[in-house]
GROMACS .gro file of C-alpha atoms in nm:
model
  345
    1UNK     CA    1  -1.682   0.481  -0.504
    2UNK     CA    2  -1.587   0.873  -0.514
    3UNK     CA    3  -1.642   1.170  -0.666
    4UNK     CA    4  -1.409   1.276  -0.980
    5UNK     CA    5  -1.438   1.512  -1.255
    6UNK     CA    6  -1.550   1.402  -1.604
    7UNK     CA    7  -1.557   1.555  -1.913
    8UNK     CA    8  -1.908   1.575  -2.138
    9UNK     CA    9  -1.919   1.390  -2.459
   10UNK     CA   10  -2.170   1.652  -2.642
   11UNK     CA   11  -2.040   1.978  -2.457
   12UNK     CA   12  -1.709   1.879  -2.369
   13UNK     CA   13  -1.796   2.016  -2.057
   14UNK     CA   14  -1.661   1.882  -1.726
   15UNK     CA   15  -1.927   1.772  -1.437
   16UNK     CA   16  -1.832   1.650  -1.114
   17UNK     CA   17  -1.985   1.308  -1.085
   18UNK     CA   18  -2.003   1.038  -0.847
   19UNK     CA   19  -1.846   0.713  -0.979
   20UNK     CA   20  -1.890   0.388  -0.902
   21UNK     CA   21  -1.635   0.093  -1.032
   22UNK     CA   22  -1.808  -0.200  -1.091
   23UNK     CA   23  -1.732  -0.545  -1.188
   24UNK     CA   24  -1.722  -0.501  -1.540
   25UNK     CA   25  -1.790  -0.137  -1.597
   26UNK     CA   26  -1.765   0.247  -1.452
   27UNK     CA   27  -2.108   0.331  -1.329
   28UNK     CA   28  -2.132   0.738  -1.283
   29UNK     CA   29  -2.395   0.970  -1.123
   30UNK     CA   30  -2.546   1.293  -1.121
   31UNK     CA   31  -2.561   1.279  -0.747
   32UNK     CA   32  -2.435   1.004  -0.449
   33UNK     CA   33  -2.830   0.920  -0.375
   34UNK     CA   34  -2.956   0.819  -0.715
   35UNK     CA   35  -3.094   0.503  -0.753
   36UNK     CA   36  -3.014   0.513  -1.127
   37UNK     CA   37  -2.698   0.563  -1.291
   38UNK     CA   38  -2.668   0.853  -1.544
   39UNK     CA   39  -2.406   0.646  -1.740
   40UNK     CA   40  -2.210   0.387  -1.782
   41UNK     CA   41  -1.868   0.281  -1.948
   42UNK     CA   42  -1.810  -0.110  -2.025
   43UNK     CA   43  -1.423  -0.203  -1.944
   44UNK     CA   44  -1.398  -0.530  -2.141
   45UNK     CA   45  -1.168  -0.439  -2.433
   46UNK     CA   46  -1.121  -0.117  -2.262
   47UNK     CA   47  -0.758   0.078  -2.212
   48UNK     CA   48  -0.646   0.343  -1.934
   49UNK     CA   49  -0.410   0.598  -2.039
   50UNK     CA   50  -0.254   0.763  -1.702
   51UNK     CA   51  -0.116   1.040  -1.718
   52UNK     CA   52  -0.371   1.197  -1.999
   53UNK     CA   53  -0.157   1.458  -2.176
   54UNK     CA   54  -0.435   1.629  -2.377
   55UNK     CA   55  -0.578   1.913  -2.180
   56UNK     CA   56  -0.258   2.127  -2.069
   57UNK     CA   57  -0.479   2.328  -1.818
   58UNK     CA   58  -0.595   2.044  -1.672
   59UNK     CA   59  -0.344   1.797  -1.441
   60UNK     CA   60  -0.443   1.428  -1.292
   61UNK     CA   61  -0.655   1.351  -1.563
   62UNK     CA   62  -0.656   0.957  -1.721
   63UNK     CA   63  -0.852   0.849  -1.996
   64UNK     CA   64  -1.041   0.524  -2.037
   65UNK     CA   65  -1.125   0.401  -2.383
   66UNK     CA   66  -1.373   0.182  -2.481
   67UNK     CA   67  -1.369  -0.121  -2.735
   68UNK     CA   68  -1.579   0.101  -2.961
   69UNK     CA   69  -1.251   0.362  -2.941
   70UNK     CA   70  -1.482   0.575  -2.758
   71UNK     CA   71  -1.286   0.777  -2.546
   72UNK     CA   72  -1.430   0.899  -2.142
   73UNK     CA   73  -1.147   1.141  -1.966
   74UNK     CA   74  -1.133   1.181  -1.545
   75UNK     CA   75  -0.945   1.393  -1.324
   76UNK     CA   76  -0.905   1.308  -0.974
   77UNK     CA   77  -0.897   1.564  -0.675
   78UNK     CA   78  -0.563   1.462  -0.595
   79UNK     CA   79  -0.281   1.206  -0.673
   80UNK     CA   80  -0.333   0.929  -0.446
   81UNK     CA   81  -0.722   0.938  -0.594
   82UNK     CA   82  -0.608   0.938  -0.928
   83UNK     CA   83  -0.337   0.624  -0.836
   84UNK     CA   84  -0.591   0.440  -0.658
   85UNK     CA   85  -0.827   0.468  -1.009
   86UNK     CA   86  -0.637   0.385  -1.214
   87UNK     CA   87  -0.497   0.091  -1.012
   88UNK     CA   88  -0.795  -0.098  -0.972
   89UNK     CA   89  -0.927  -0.004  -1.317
   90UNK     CA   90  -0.633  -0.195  -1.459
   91UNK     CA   91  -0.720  -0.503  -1.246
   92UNK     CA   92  -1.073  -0.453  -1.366
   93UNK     CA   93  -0.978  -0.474  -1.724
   94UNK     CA   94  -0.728  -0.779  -1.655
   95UNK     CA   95  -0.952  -0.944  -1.469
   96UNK     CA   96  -1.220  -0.930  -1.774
   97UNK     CA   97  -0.957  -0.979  -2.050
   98UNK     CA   98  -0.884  -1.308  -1.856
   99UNK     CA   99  -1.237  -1.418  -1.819
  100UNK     CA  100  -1.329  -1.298  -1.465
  101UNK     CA  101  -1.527  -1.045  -1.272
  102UNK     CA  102  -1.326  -0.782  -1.081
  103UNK     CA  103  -1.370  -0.819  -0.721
  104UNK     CA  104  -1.198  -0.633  -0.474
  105UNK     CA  105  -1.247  -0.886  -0.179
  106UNK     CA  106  -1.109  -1.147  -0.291
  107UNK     CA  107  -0.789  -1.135  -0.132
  108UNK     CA  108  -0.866  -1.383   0.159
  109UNK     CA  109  -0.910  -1.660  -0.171
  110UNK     CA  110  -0.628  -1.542  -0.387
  111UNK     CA  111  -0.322  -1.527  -0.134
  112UNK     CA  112  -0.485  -1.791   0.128
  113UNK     CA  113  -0.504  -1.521   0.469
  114UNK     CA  114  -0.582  -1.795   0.747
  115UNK     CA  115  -0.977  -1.751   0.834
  116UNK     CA  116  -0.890  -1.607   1.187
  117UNK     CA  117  -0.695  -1.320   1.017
  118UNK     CA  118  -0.920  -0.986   1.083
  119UNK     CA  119  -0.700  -0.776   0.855
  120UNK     CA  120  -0.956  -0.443   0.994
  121UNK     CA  121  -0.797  -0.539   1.341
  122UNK     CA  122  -0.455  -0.587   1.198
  123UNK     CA  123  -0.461  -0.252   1.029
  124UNK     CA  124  -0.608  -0.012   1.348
  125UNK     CA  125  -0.292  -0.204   1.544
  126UNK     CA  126  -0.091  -0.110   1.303
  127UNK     CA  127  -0.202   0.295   1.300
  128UNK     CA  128  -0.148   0.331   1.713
  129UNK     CA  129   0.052   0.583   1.759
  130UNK     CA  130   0.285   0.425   2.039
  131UNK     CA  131   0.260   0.025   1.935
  132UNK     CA  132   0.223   0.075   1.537
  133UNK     CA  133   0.425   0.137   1.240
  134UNK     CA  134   0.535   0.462   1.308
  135UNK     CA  135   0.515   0.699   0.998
  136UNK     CA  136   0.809   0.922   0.844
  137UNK     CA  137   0.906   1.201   0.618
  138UNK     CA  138   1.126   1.074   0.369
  139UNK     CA  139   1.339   1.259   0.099
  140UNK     CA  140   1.343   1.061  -0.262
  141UNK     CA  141   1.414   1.130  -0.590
  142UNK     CA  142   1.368   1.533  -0.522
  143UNK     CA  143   1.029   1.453  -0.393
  144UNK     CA  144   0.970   1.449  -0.012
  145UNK     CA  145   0.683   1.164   0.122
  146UNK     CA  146   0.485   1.295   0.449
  147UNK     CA  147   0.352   1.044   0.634
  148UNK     CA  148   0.506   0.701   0.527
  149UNK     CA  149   0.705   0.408   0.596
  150UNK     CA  150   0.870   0.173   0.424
  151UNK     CA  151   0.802  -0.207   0.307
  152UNK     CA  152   1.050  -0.385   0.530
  153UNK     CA  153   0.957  -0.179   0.801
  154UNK     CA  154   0.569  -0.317   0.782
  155UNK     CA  155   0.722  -0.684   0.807
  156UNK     CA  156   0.957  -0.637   1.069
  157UNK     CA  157   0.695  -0.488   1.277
  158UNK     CA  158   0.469  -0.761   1.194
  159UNK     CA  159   0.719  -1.024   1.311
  160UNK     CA  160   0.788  -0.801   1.586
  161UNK     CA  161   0.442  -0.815   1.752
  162UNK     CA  162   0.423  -1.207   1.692
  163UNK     CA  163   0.157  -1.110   1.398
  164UNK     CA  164   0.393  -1.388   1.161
  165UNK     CA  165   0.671  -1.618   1.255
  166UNK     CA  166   0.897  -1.553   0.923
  167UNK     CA  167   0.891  -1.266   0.661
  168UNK     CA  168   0.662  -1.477   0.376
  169UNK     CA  169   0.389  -1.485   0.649
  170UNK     CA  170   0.472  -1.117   0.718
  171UNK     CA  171   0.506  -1.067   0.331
  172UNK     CA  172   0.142  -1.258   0.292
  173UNK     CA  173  -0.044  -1.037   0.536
  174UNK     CA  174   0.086  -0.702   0.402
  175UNK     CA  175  -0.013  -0.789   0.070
  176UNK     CA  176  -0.365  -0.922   0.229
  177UNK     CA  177  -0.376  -0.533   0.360
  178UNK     CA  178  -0.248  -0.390   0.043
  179UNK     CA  179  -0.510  -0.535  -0.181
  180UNK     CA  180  -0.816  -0.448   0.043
  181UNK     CA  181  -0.711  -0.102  -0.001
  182UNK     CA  182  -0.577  -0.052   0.406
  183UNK     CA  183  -0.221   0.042   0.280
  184UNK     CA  184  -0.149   0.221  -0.032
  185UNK     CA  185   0.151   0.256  -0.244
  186UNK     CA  186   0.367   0.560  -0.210
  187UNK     CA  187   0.652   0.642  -0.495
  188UNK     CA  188   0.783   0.446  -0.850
  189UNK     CA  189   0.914   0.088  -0.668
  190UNK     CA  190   0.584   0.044  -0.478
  191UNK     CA  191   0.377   0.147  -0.748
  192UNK     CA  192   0.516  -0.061  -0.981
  193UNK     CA  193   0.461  -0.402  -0.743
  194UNK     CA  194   0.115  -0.247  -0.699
  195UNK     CA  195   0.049  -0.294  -1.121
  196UNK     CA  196   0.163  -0.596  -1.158
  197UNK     CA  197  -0.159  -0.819  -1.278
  198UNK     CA  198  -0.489  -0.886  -1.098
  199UNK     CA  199  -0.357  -0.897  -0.745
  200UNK     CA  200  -0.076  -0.572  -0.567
  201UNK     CA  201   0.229  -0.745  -0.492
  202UNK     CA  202   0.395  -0.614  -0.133
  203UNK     CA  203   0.770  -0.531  -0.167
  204UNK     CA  204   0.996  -0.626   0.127
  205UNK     CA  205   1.214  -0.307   0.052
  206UNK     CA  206   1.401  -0.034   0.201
  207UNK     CA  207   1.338   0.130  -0.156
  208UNK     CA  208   0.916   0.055  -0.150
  209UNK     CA  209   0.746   0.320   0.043
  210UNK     CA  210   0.339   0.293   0.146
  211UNK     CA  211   0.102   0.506   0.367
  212UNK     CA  212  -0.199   0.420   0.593
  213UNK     CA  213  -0.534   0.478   0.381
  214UNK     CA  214  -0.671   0.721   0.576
  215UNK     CA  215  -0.393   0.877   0.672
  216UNK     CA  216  -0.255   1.275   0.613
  217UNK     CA  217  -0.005   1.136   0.367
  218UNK     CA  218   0.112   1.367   0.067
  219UNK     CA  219   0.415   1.404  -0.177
  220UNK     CA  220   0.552   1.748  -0.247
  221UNK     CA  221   0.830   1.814  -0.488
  222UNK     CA  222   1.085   2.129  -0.393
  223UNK     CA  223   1.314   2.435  -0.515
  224UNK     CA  224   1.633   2.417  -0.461
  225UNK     CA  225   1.562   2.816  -0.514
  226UNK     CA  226   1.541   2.909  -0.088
  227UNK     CA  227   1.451   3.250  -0.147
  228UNK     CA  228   1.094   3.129  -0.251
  229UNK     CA  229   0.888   3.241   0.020
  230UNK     CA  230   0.544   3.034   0.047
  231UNK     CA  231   0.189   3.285   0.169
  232UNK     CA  232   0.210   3.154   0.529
  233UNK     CA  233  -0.137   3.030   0.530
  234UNK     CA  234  -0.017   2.765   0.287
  235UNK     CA  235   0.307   2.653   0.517
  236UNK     CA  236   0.133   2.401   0.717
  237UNK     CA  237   0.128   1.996   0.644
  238UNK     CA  238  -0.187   1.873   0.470
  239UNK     CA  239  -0.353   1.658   0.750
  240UNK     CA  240  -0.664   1.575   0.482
  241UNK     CA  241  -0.814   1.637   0.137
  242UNK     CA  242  -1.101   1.523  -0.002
  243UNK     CA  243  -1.455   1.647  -0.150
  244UNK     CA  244  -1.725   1.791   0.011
  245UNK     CA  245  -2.086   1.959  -0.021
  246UNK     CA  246  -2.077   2.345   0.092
  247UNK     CA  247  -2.302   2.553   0.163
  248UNK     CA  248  -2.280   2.878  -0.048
  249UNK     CA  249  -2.336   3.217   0.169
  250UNK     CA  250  -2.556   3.437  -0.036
  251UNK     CA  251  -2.761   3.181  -0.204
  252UNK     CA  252  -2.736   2.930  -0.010
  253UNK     CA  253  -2.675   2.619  -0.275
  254UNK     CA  254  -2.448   2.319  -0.239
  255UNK     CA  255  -2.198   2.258  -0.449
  256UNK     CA  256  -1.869   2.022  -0.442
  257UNK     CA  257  -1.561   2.175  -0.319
  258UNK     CA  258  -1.241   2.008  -0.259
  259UNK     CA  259  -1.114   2.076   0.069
  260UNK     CA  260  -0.760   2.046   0.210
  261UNK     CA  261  -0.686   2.080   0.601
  262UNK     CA  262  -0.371   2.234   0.706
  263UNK     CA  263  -0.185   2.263   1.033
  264UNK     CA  264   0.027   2.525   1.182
  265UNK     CA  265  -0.095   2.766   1.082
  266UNK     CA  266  -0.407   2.630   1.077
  267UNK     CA  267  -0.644   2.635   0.742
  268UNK     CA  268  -0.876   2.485   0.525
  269UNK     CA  269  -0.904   2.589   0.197
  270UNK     CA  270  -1.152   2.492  -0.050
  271UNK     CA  271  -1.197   2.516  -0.437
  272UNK     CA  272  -1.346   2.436  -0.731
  273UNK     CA  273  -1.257   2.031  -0.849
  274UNK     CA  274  -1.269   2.109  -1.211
  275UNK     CA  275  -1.041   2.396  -1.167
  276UNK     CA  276  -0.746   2.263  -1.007
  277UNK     CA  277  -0.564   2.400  -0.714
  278UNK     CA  278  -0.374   2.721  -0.811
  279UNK     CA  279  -0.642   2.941  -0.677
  280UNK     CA  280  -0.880   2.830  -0.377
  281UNK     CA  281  -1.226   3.005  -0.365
  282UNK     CA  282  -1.163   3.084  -0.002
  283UNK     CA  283  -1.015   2.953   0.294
  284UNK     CA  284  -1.097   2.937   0.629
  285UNK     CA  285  -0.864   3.005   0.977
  286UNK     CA  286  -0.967   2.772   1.235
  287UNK     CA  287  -0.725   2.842   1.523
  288UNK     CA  288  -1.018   2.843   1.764
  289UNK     CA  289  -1.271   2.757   1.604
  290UNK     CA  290  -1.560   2.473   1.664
  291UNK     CA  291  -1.668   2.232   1.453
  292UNK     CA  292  -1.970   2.020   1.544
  293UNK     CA  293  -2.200   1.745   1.359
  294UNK     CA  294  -2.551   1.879   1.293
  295UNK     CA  295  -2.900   1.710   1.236
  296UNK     CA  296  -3.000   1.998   0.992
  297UNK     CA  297  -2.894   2.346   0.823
  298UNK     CA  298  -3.073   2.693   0.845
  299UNK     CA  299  -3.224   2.745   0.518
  300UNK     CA  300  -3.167   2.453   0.372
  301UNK     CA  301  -3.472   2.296   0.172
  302UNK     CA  302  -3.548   1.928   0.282
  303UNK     CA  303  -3.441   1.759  -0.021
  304UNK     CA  304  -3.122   1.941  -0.101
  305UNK     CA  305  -2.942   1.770   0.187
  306UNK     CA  306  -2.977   1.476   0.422
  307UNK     CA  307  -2.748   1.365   0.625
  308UNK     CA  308  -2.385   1.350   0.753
  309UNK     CA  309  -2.393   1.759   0.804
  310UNK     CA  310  -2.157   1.904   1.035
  311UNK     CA  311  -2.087   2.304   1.113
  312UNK     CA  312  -1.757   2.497   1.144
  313UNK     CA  313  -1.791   2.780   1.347
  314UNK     CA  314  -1.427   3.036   1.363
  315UNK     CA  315  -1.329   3.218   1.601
  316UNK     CA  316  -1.502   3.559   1.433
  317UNK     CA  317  -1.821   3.401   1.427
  318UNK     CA  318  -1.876   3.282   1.087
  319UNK     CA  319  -2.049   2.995   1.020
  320UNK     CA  320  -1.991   2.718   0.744
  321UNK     CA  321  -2.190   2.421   0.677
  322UNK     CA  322  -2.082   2.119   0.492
  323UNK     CA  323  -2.191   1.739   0.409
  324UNK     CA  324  -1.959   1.433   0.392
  325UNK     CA  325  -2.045   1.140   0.202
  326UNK     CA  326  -2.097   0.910   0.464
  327UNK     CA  327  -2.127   0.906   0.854
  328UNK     CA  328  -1.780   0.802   0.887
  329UNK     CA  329  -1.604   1.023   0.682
  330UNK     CA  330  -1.815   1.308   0.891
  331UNK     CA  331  -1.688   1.178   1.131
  332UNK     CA  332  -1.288   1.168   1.046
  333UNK     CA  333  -1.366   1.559   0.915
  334UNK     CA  334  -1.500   1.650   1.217
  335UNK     CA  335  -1.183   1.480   1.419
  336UNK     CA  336  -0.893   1.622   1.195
  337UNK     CA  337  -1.057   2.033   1.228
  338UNK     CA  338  -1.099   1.951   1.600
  339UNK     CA  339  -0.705   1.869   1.609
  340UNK     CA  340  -0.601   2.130   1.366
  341UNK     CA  341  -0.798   2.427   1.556
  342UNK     CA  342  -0.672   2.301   1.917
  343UNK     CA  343  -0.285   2.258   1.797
  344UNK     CA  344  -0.249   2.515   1.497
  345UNK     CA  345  -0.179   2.858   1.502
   0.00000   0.00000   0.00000
């Protein structure tokens, strides 16, 4: 479940919609708390096109077309999003063309994880900072990865800690965390293991580079051109994307914004998800600034929000109000501005 961007079929218009992939279709609503969806798109006979060449103004978009040859197009906030889509989409419609329901948890059945595997505990050993897999910046192809590691690396660790005796154990339980979604493919040789059929196959590789889920991971290509000087709010490492509800200022609506968090110097920018990212709406410095979680907003009407608010207050006195989609996510905002401000300049 997230929120994407999809294009209108009357208006050609493009909504930001919350979408929900079910077992044999693409559910998508108006808003996160209706009962009711305001659409649906069946995947059995479907096809995914990704990359979708046919809007040049528009980038991450993939298509999905239905048996009819009805054609629904998507863009994601970002590229992981859009990977992650179209990823499990494609098991969704192999799953169907072979006669079954797509189910995301059913990796403990389909690779045989021993019943007194917790793969949830596995994974938050994994992340500790001075016991885990420890994540790296690595140059590739004229790309550079933030916040990855590599495939062997996640099985020698694994052995390591006693968490599998030989590397087809260690190869079993990384693919376990792979296909509930706790590691994620980063780069061509990983992502092409990860599209291979119903199930992501794990590569034991030097070459096959993955990320932590929830992690600050991003992929930036570069100049060789030095002299290109970057605004210096924009310098700092993405620590976390993702959409939110704000609060306007003058007339005080809610609308979804994709954020991403910065450090040193220390920003958030937001901006509008239909739009792209050349141009954020605003941006706001948090170098001390306080960010709290908050039961309810100053002229807000009852029904426009409920829930999950939290407040960012900068140093200057301004205050912004915003809504995650659920308590946890609040919650991992809330952590990663409370870092930033403390740390960033």
């Amino acid at each position: 479940i997230s929120v994407v961007v999809l294009q209108g079929t009357v208006l050609n218009s493009w909504k930001v919609v919350w979408v929900v992939l079910a077992d044999d279709a693409i559910e998508f609503y108006k808003k996160k708390t209706d009962n009711s969806p305001k659409g649906m798109i069946p995947l059995k006979g479907a096809t995914l096109t990704s990359p979708c060449q046919d809007f040049t103004k528009r980038t991450l978009v993939f298509k999905v077309s239905t048996a009819k040859n009805q054609g629904h197009f998507f863009q994601a906030t970002h590229l992981e999003e859009r990977e992650l889509w179209v990823k499990d989409i494609k098991r969704a419609i192999t799953c169907l063309q072979g006669g079954k329901k797509f189910a995301r948890k059913s990796t403990r059945r389909s690779i045989r994880l021993p019943e007194n595997v917790n793969l949830s505990e596995l994974y938050v050993l994994m992340k500790d900072q001075d016991k885990g897999v420890q994540e790296l910046k690595v140059e590739k192809d004229k790309r550079l990865f933030n916040h990855c590691f590599t495939g062997n690396t996640v099985i020698d660790w694994l052995i390591s800690e006693g968490k599998a005796r030989n590397r087809p154990e260690g190869l079993m339980l990384a693919t376990g965390l792979l296909n509930e979604g706790f590691l994620l493919p980063a780069g061509d040789v990983s992502k092409d293991g990860a599209e291979k059929g119903a199930e992501c196959v794990f590569l034991d590789q030097t070459e096959a580079l993955y990320y932590f889920a929830d992690s600050g991971f991003f992929c930036e290509g570069y100049s060789s051109d030095e002299d290109v000087i970057m605004k210096e709010e924009f310098r700092g490492a993405i620590v976390k994307q993702g959409c939110l509800l704000k609060q306007g200022h003058r007339r005080k609506n809610w609308k979804v914004r994709k954020f991403i968090l910065r450090d040193d110097p220390a920003y958030i920018h937001y901006y509008d998800p239909t739009k792209g990212e050349d141009n954020p709406l605003g941006s706001i410095h948090l170098r001390g600034s306080v960010v709290t979680a908050v039961e309810c907003v100053p002229d807000a009407k009852r029904h426009e929000v409920d829930g999950n608010l939290f407040e960012i207050i900068t140093s200057d006195e301004i205050h912004y109000y915003l809504q995650a989609a659920t308590a946890d996510e609040r919650k991992d905002w809330i952590k990663a501005i409370q870092s930033v401000s403390k740390t960033g300049k």
